[in-house]
Amino acid sequence: MVSSPHEALHRIFQKDPSLLTRTLQRVLHVPFPEPREFAAMNVDLTEIEPVERRVDTLLRAETDEGTYLLVVESQGKKDEAKQRSWPYYLSYLYAKYHCDPVLIVITQSRATARWAAQPIHLGVRGRPSLTVRPLVLGPDNVPVIADERAAERDVSLAVLSAMTHGKGPKAAAILESLVAALHTIDAESAAVFVQFVDSCLKDPEAQQIWRDLMTDTQYFWRHPLAEQTREEGREEGRIQAQIEMIFKTLEWRGIPVSDQVRERVTDCPDRAQLMIWAERALRVTAAEDLFR
């Protein structure tokens, strides 16, 4: 269950990774190459020393121009500590995976967006050794989607629009267009998007508009039997995602996978065990070493 704007603002890109590159291209006009595929990655960047470092969302995008690591950070307010953490995240990922990392910050606050967009310079003033320039998505550049047809053309972007702009005089049109668009997609995805919007609407008037709009559809999405079915489907999906992550990691590292290894991983129903194998897949030199 998504319960906070912080979670929703970065998890929407886990739900629809291509939304991230679309917004980079269309909103920020970054010439990001078209990805062939995406893969979720372990967000834990902790090293051996007892300092825990985690990014919010980490995706790997394979393109014709190479592999990129997309680091998504949800930011509710200014946090000076991030100016030390963000350079570490990018340097660590570049050193570990030998891929270009891209830092994307998303926020609902204009002031936070302006702060996050400021470059971070490390080194001698005027001649920095390292400069980090975050790409920022916020109220000033995420498009306002208040048209039903536009919302139906890109439902994920319409959800992001509602999460970012869901207050003020345009809130009703934005939310009404989104609800119409949600009826054009599968109920499972619609339920997830509803949770994202629920967690981000803090304006009382917008919350009331959203509750009124949800009255007719909320029964199905929140009925206990439907919720049980969805949870079973989610658990199965999580297991399948972990299995695919193991195989993708081994493939990406050029390690062949025998039929015996593939069968053992595929038949495993234990998410905890799969996570152990997924972490080992980043280090092993042979696929059989996953089980040792």
Tab-separated table of C-alpha atoms in Angstrom:
chain	number	residue	atom	x	y	z
A	1	MET	CA	0.000	0.000	0.000
A	2	VAL	CA	1.412	3.390	-1.018
A	3	SER	CA	0.924	5.785	1.888
A	4	SER	CA	3.055	8.851	1.156
A	5	PRO	CA	3.879	11.245	-1.688
A	6	HIS	CA	7.541	10.278	-1.316
A	7	GLU	CA	6.769	6.659	-2.175
A	8	ALA	CA	4.272	7.412	-4.932
A	9	LEU	CA	6.420	9.980	-6.730
A	10	HIS	CA	9.196	7.495	-7.467
A	11	ARG	CA	7.235	4.229	-7.542
A	12	ILE	CA	5.159	5.397	-10.486
A	13	PHE	CA	8.336	4.951	-12.534
A	14	GLN	CA	8.653	1.387	-11.269
A	15	LYS	CA	5.106	0.793	-12.471
A	16	ASP	CA	5.816	2.342	-15.889
A	17	PRO	CA	9.577	2.769	-16.503
A	18	SER	CA	9.037	4.200	-19.986
A	19	LEU	CA	7.229	7.168	-18.387
A	20	LEU	CA	10.601	8.224	-17.001
A	21	THR	CA	12.356	8.416	-20.357
A	22	ARG	CA	9.297	9.990	-21.989
A	23	THR	CA	9.332	12.826	-19.463
A	24	LEU	CA	13.085	13.289	-19.913
A	25	GLN	CA	12.586	13.597	-23.665
A	26	ARG	CA	9.350	15.610	-23.773
A	27	VAL	CA	9.438	17.657	-20.568
A	28	LEU	CA	13.134	18.299	-19.985
A	29	HIS	CA	14.097	17.968	-23.690
A	30	VAL	CA	16.964	15.652	-22.815
A	31	PRO	CA	17.985	13.686	-25.942
A	32	PHE	CA	17.762	10.366	-24.158
A	33	PRO	CA	17.948	7.408	-26.601
A	34	GLU	CA	14.896	5.162	-26.940
A	35	PRO	CA	15.274	2.181	-24.549
A	36	ARG	CA	14.856	-1.343	-25.875
A	37	GLU	CA	14.129	-2.706	-22.398
A	38	PHE	CA	14.166	-1.815	-18.718
A	39	ALA	CA	15.207	-3.801	-15.658
A	40	ALA	CA	14.645	-3.000	-11.996
A	41	MET	CA	17.816	-3.043	-9.919
A	42	ASN	CA	18.698	-3.380	-6.255
A	43	VAL	CA	18.357	0.062	-4.671
A	44	ASP	CA	20.780	-0.755	-1.823
A	45	LEU	CA	24.107	1.036	-2.386
A	46	THR	CA	25.548	0.132	1.013
A	47	GLU	CA	29.229	-0.807	1.105
A	48	ILE	CA	30.965	-2.974	3.713
A	49	GLU	CA	31.264	-0.085	6.165
A	50	PRO	CA	28.170	0.339	8.379
A	51	VAL	CA	26.710	3.278	6.441
A	52	GLU	CA	23.405	2.507	4.764
A	53	ARG	CA	22.770	4.283	1.464
A	54	ARG	CA	19.690	3.642	-0.635
A	55	VAL	CA	18.263	5.359	-3.666
A	56	ASP	CA	14.500	5.563	-4.074
A	57	THR	CA	14.228	3.855	-7.467
A	58	LEU	CA	16.969	2.443	-9.697
A	59	LEU	CA	16.301	1.260	-13.250
A	60	ARG	CA	18.608	-0.017	-15.968
A	61	ALA	CA	17.725	1.153	-19.488
A	62	GLU	CA	19.215	-0.645	-22.483
A	63	THR	CA	19.447	1.563	-25.587
A	64	ASP	CA	21.172	1.442	-28.970
A	65	GLU	CA	23.648	3.982	-27.609
A	66	GLY	CA	24.517	1.982	-24.511
A	67	THR	CA	23.277	1.152	-21.015
A	68	TYR	CA	22.088	3.846	-18.608
A	69	LEU	CA	21.302	3.623	-14.902
A	70	LEU	CA	18.329	5.839	-14.044
A	71	VAL	CA	18.433	7.022	-10.419
A	72	VAL	CA	15.081	8.474	-9.287
A	73	GLU	CA	14.971	10.459	-6.045
A	74	SER	CA	11.675	11.709	-4.604
A	75	GLN	CA	12.281	14.944	-2.734
A	76	GLY	CA	9.695	16.603	-0.473
A	77	LYS	CA	11.860	19.455	0.779
A	78	LYS	CA	15.376	20.840	0.738
A	79	ASP	CA	17.929	18.478	2.252
A	80	GLU	CA	21.529	19.634	2.265
A	81	ALA	CA	22.692	16.078	2.996
A	82	LYS	CA	21.568	15.096	-0.498
A	83	GLN	CA	24.258	17.326	-1.965
A	84	ARG	CA	26.727	14.872	-0.447
A	85	SER	CA	24.727	11.705	-1.128
A	86	TRP	CA	23.887	12.285	-4.796
A	87	PRO	CA	27.509	12.547	-6.027
A	88	TYR	CA	28.265	9.372	-4.058
A	89	TYR	CA	25.342	7.503	-5.649
A	90	LEU	CA	26.449	8.379	-9.180
A	91	SER	CA	30.148	7.665	-8.576
A	92	TYR	CA	29.384	4.361	-6.869
A	93	LEU	CA	27.069	3.170	-9.647
A	94	TYR	CA	29.499	4.205	-12.381
A	95	ALA	CA	32.384	2.404	-10.671
A	96	LYS	CA	30.363	-0.743	-9.954
A	97	TYR	CA	28.421	-1.197	-13.193
A	98	HIS	CA	30.583	0.715	-15.703
A	99	CYS	CA	27.434	2.433	-17.016
A	100	ASP	CA	26.481	6.094	-17.195
A	101	PRO	CA	24.179	7.022	-14.272
A	102	VAL	CA	21.445	9.643	-14.709
A	103	LEU	CA	20.041	11.425	-11.630
A	104	ILE	CA	16.358	12.450	-11.827
A	105	VAL	CA	14.761	14.319	-8.908
A	106	ILE	CA	10.945	14.567	-8.726
A	107	THR	CA	9.075	16.880	-6.386
A	108	GLN	CA	5.675	18.506	-5.811
A	109	SER	CA	7.300	21.724	-4.567
A	110	ARG	CA	8.467	24.576	-6.811
A	111	ALA	CA	10.947	25.758	-4.164
A	112	THR	CA	12.387	22.253	-3.792
A	113	ALA	CA	12.610	21.923	-7.578
A	114	ARG	CA	14.633	25.145	-7.827
A	115	TRP	CA	16.939	23.981	-5.039
A	116	ALA	CA	17.435	20.495	-6.507
A	117	ALA	CA	18.241	21.864	-9.970
A	118	GLN	CA	21.293	23.738	-8.685
A	119	PRO	CA	24.548	22.066	-9.799
A	120	ILE	CA	26.701	20.463	-7.124
A	121	HIS	CA	30.385	21.369	-7.535
A	122	LEU	CA	33.122	19.399	-5.781
A	123	GLY	CA	36.698	20.665	-5.831
A	124	VAL	CA	38.395	24.018	-6.356
A	125	ARG	CA	35.998	26.927	-6.833
A	126	GLY	CA	35.763	27.748	-10.524
A	127	ARG	CA	37.544	24.512	-11.535
A	128	PRO	CA	35.540	21.675	-9.928
A	129	SER	CA	36.783	18.113	-10.154
A	130	LEU	CA	33.205	16.841	-10.235
A	131	THR	CA	29.936	18.562	-11.080
A	132	VAL	CA	26.531	16.933	-10.599
A	133	ARG	CA	23.570	18.446	-12.460
A	134	PRO	CA	20.324	16.738	-11.424
A	135	LEU	CA	17.439	16.562	-13.895
A	136	VAL	CA	14.362	17.821	-12.051
A	137	LEU	CA	10.667	17.095	-12.666
A	138	GLY	CA	8.221	19.318	-10.792
A	139	PRO	CA	5.190	21.609	-11.030
A	140	ASP	CA	6.934	24.000	-13.419
A	141	ASN	CA	7.630	21.437	-16.139
A	142	VAL	CA	5.388	18.374	-15.692
A	143	PRO	CA	2.506	19.015	-18.120
A	144	VAL	CA	-1.002	19.741	-16.851
A	145	ILE	CA	-3.295	17.114	-18.383
A	146	ALA	CA	-6.873	18.289	-18.023
A	147	ASP	CA	-8.250	16.772	-21.216
A	148	GLU	CA	-9.824	13.320	-21.298
A	149	ARG	CA	-8.365	12.330	-24.654
A	150	ALA	CA	-4.884	13.462	-23.689
A	151	ALA	CA	-5.167	11.476	-20.449
A	152	GLU	CA	-6.228	8.341	-22.340
A	153	ARG	CA	-3.263	8.647	-24.726
A	154	ASP	CA	-0.789	8.476	-21.833
A	155	VAL	CA	-2.435	7.333	-18.611
A	156	SER	CA	0.827	7.160	-16.656
A	157	LEU	CA	1.674	10.745	-17.517
A	158	ALA	CA	-1.871	11.783	-16.554
A	159	VAL	CA	-1.314	10.138	-13.150
A	160	LEU	CA	1.970	12.016	-12.744
A	161	SER	CA	0.145	15.235	-13.694
A	162	ALA	CA	-2.492	14.635	-10.997
A	163	MET	CA	0.186	13.814	-8.406
A	164	THR	CA	2.095	16.998	-9.224
A	165	HIS	CA	-0.717	19.483	-9.940
A	166	GLY	CA	-3.608	18.053	-7.902
A	167	LYS	CA	-4.653	21.317	-6.272
A	168	GLY	CA	-5.961	24.736	-7.245
A	169	PRO	CA	-8.553	25.696	-9.863
A	170	LYS	CA	-7.444	23.042	-12.381
A	171	ALA	CA	-7.659	20.128	-9.937
A	172	ALA	CA	-11.221	19.133	-10.893
A	173	ALA	CA	-10.479	18.988	-14.631
A	174	ILE	CA	-7.229	17.093	-14.061
A	175	LEU	CA	-8.835	14.496	-11.782
A	176	GLU	CA	-11.955	14.063	-13.910
A	177	SER	CA	-9.841	13.446	-17.009
A	178	LEU	CA	-7.713	10.944	-15.105
A	179	VAL	CA	-10.696	8.958	-13.829
A	180	ALA	CA	-12.050	8.652	-17.370
A	181	ALA	CA	-8.635	7.441	-18.542
A	182	LEU	CA	-8.329	4.886	-15.714
A	183	HIS	CA	-11.431	3.120	-17.035
A	184	THR	CA	-9.553	2.404	-20.286
A	185	ILE	CA	-6.812	0.291	-18.642
A	186	ASP	CA	-6.798	-2.940	-16.645
A	187	ALA	CA	-8.207	-2.843	-13.115
A	188	GLU	CA	-4.925	-3.953	-11.517
A	189	SER	CA	-2.956	-1.038	-12.962
A	190	ALA	CA	-5.817	1.369	-12.264
A	191	ALA	CA	-5.882	0.336	-8.593
A	192	VAL	CA	-2.139	0.990	-8.251
A	193	PHE	CA	-2.464	4.409	-9.886
A	194	VAL	CA	-5.390	5.276	-7.603
A	195	GLN	CA	-3.168	4.593	-4.587
A	196	PHE	CA	-0.448	6.849	-6.004
A	197	VAL	CA	-2.901	9.737	-6.440
A	198	ASP	CA	-4.519	9.079	-3.036
A	199	SER	CA	-1.186	9.478	-1.297
A	200	CYS	CA	-0.219	12.711	-3.100
A	201	LEU	CA	-3.419	14.780	-2.806
A	202	LYS	CA	-2.954	16.956	0.285
A	203	ASP	CA	-5.313	19.796	-0.640
A	204	PRO	CA	-8.675	19.194	1.179
A	205	GLU	CA	-10.745	20.418	-1.765
A	206	ALA	CA	-8.883	18.174	-4.193
A	207	GLN	CA	-9.236	15.230	-1.798
A	208	GLN	CA	-13.005	15.716	-1.716
A	209	ILE	CA	-13.201	15.927	-5.509
A	210	TRP	CA	-11.187	12.711	-5.776
A	211	ARG	CA	-13.349	10.887	-3.210
A	212	ASP	CA	-16.489	11.907	-5.058
A	213	LEU	CA	-15.070	10.718	-8.369
A	214	MET	CA	-14.019	7.397	-6.832
A	215	THR	CA	-17.446	6.609	-5.375
A	216	ASP	CA	-18.642	4.497	-8.302
A	217	THR	CA	-15.433	2.535	-8.837
A	218	GLN	CA	-13.964	2.262	-5.372
A	219	TYR	CA	-16.102	-0.762	-4.436
A	220	PHE	CA	-14.475	-3.017	-6.995
A	221	TRP	CA	-10.953	-1.781	-6.385
A	222	ARG	CA	-11.179	-2.098	-2.600
A	223	HIS	CA	-13.488	-5.065	-2.150
A	224	PRO	CA	-11.745	-7.612	0.150
A	225	LEU	CA	-12.071	-10.437	-2.376
A	226	ALA	CA	-10.673	-8.276	-5.150
A	227	GLU	CA	-7.879	-7.110	-2.844
A	228	GLN	CA	-7.021	-10.717	-1.964
A	229	THR	CA	-6.898	-11.652	-5.635
A	230	ARG	CA	-4.744	-8.645	-6.429
A	231	GLU	CA	-2.365	-9.401	-3.559
A	232	GLU	CA	-1.920	-12.981	-4.792
A	233	GLY	CA	-1.228	-11.634	-8.256
A	234	ARG	CA	1.204	-9.070	-6.884
A	235	GLU	CA	3.122	-11.733	-4.948
A	236	GLU	CA	3.352	-13.914	-8.044
A	237	GLY	CA	4.490	-10.890	-10.029
A	238	ARG	CA	7.174	-10.037	-7.442
A	239	ILE	CA	8.541	-13.588	-7.609
A	240	GLN	CA	8.584	-13.544	-11.407
A	241	ALA	CA	10.318	-10.150	-11.401
A	242	GLN	CA	13.055	-11.456	-9.096
A	243	ILE	CA	13.560	-14.513	-11.309
A	244	GLU	CA	13.858	-12.338	-14.388
A	245	MET	CA	16.275	-10.027	-12.568
A	246	ILE	CA	18.595	-12.973	-11.805
A	247	PHE	CA	18.653	-14.132	-15.423
A	248	LYS	CA	19.004	-10.604	-16.798
A	249	THR	CA	21.920	-9.859	-14.468
A	250	LEU	CA	23.747	-13.032	-15.494
A	251	GLU	CA	23.029	-12.351	-19.161
A	252	TRP	CA	24.196	-8.744	-18.809
A	253	ARG	CA	27.448	-9.966	-17.238
A	254	GLY	CA	27.963	-12.529	-20.023
A	255	ILE	CA	27.552	-15.596	-17.785
A	256	PRO	CA	25.867	-18.592	-19.476
A	257	VAL	CA	22.938	-20.258	-17.683
A	258	SER	CA	22.445	-24.012	-17.948
A	259	ASP	CA	19.025	-25.660	-18.104
A	260	GLN	CA	19.555	-27.058	-14.601
A	261	VAL	CA	20.254	-23.626	-13.131
A	262	ARG	CA	17.345	-22.067	-15.029
A	263	GLU	CA	14.959	-24.765	-13.804
A	264	ARG	CA	16.036	-24.477	-10.163
A	265	VAL	CA	15.672	-20.689	-10.121
A	266	THR	CA	12.353	-20.745	-11.990
A	267	ASP	CA	10.851	-23.345	-9.647
A	268	CYS	CA	11.790	-21.452	-6.472
A	269	PRO	CA	8.720	-19.901	-4.730
A	270	ASP	CA	10.716	-18.271	-1.914
A	271	ARG	CA	11.248	-14.524	-2.439
A	272	ALA	CA	13.903	-14.344	0.293
A	273	GLN	CA	15.946	-17.075	-1.392
A	274	LEU	CA	15.517	-15.435	-4.788
A	275	MET	CA	16.802	-12.150	-3.362
A	276	ILE	CA	19.934	-13.912	-2.097
A	277	TRP	CA	20.508	-15.384	-5.559
A	278	ALA	CA	19.857	-11.977	-7.177
A	279	GLU	CA	22.567	-10.398	-5.022
A	280	ARG	CA	24.966	-13.261	-5.768
A	281	ALA	CA	24.287	-12.853	-9.500
A	282	LEU	CA	26.146	-9.530	-9.300
A	283	ARG	CA	29.327	-11.246	-8.105
A	284	VAL	CA	29.524	-14.886	-9.232
A	285	THR	CA	31.717	-16.022	-12.133
A	286	ALA	CA	29.575	-19.084	-12.926
A	287	ALA	CA	25.799	-19.487	-12.732
A	288	GLU	CA	26.138	-22.602	-10.565
A	289	ASP	CA	27.801	-20.473	-7.875
A	290	LEU	CA	24.403	-18.925	-7.118
A	291	PHE	CA	23.643	-21.963	-4.956
A	292	ARG	CA	26.945	-22.069	-3.074
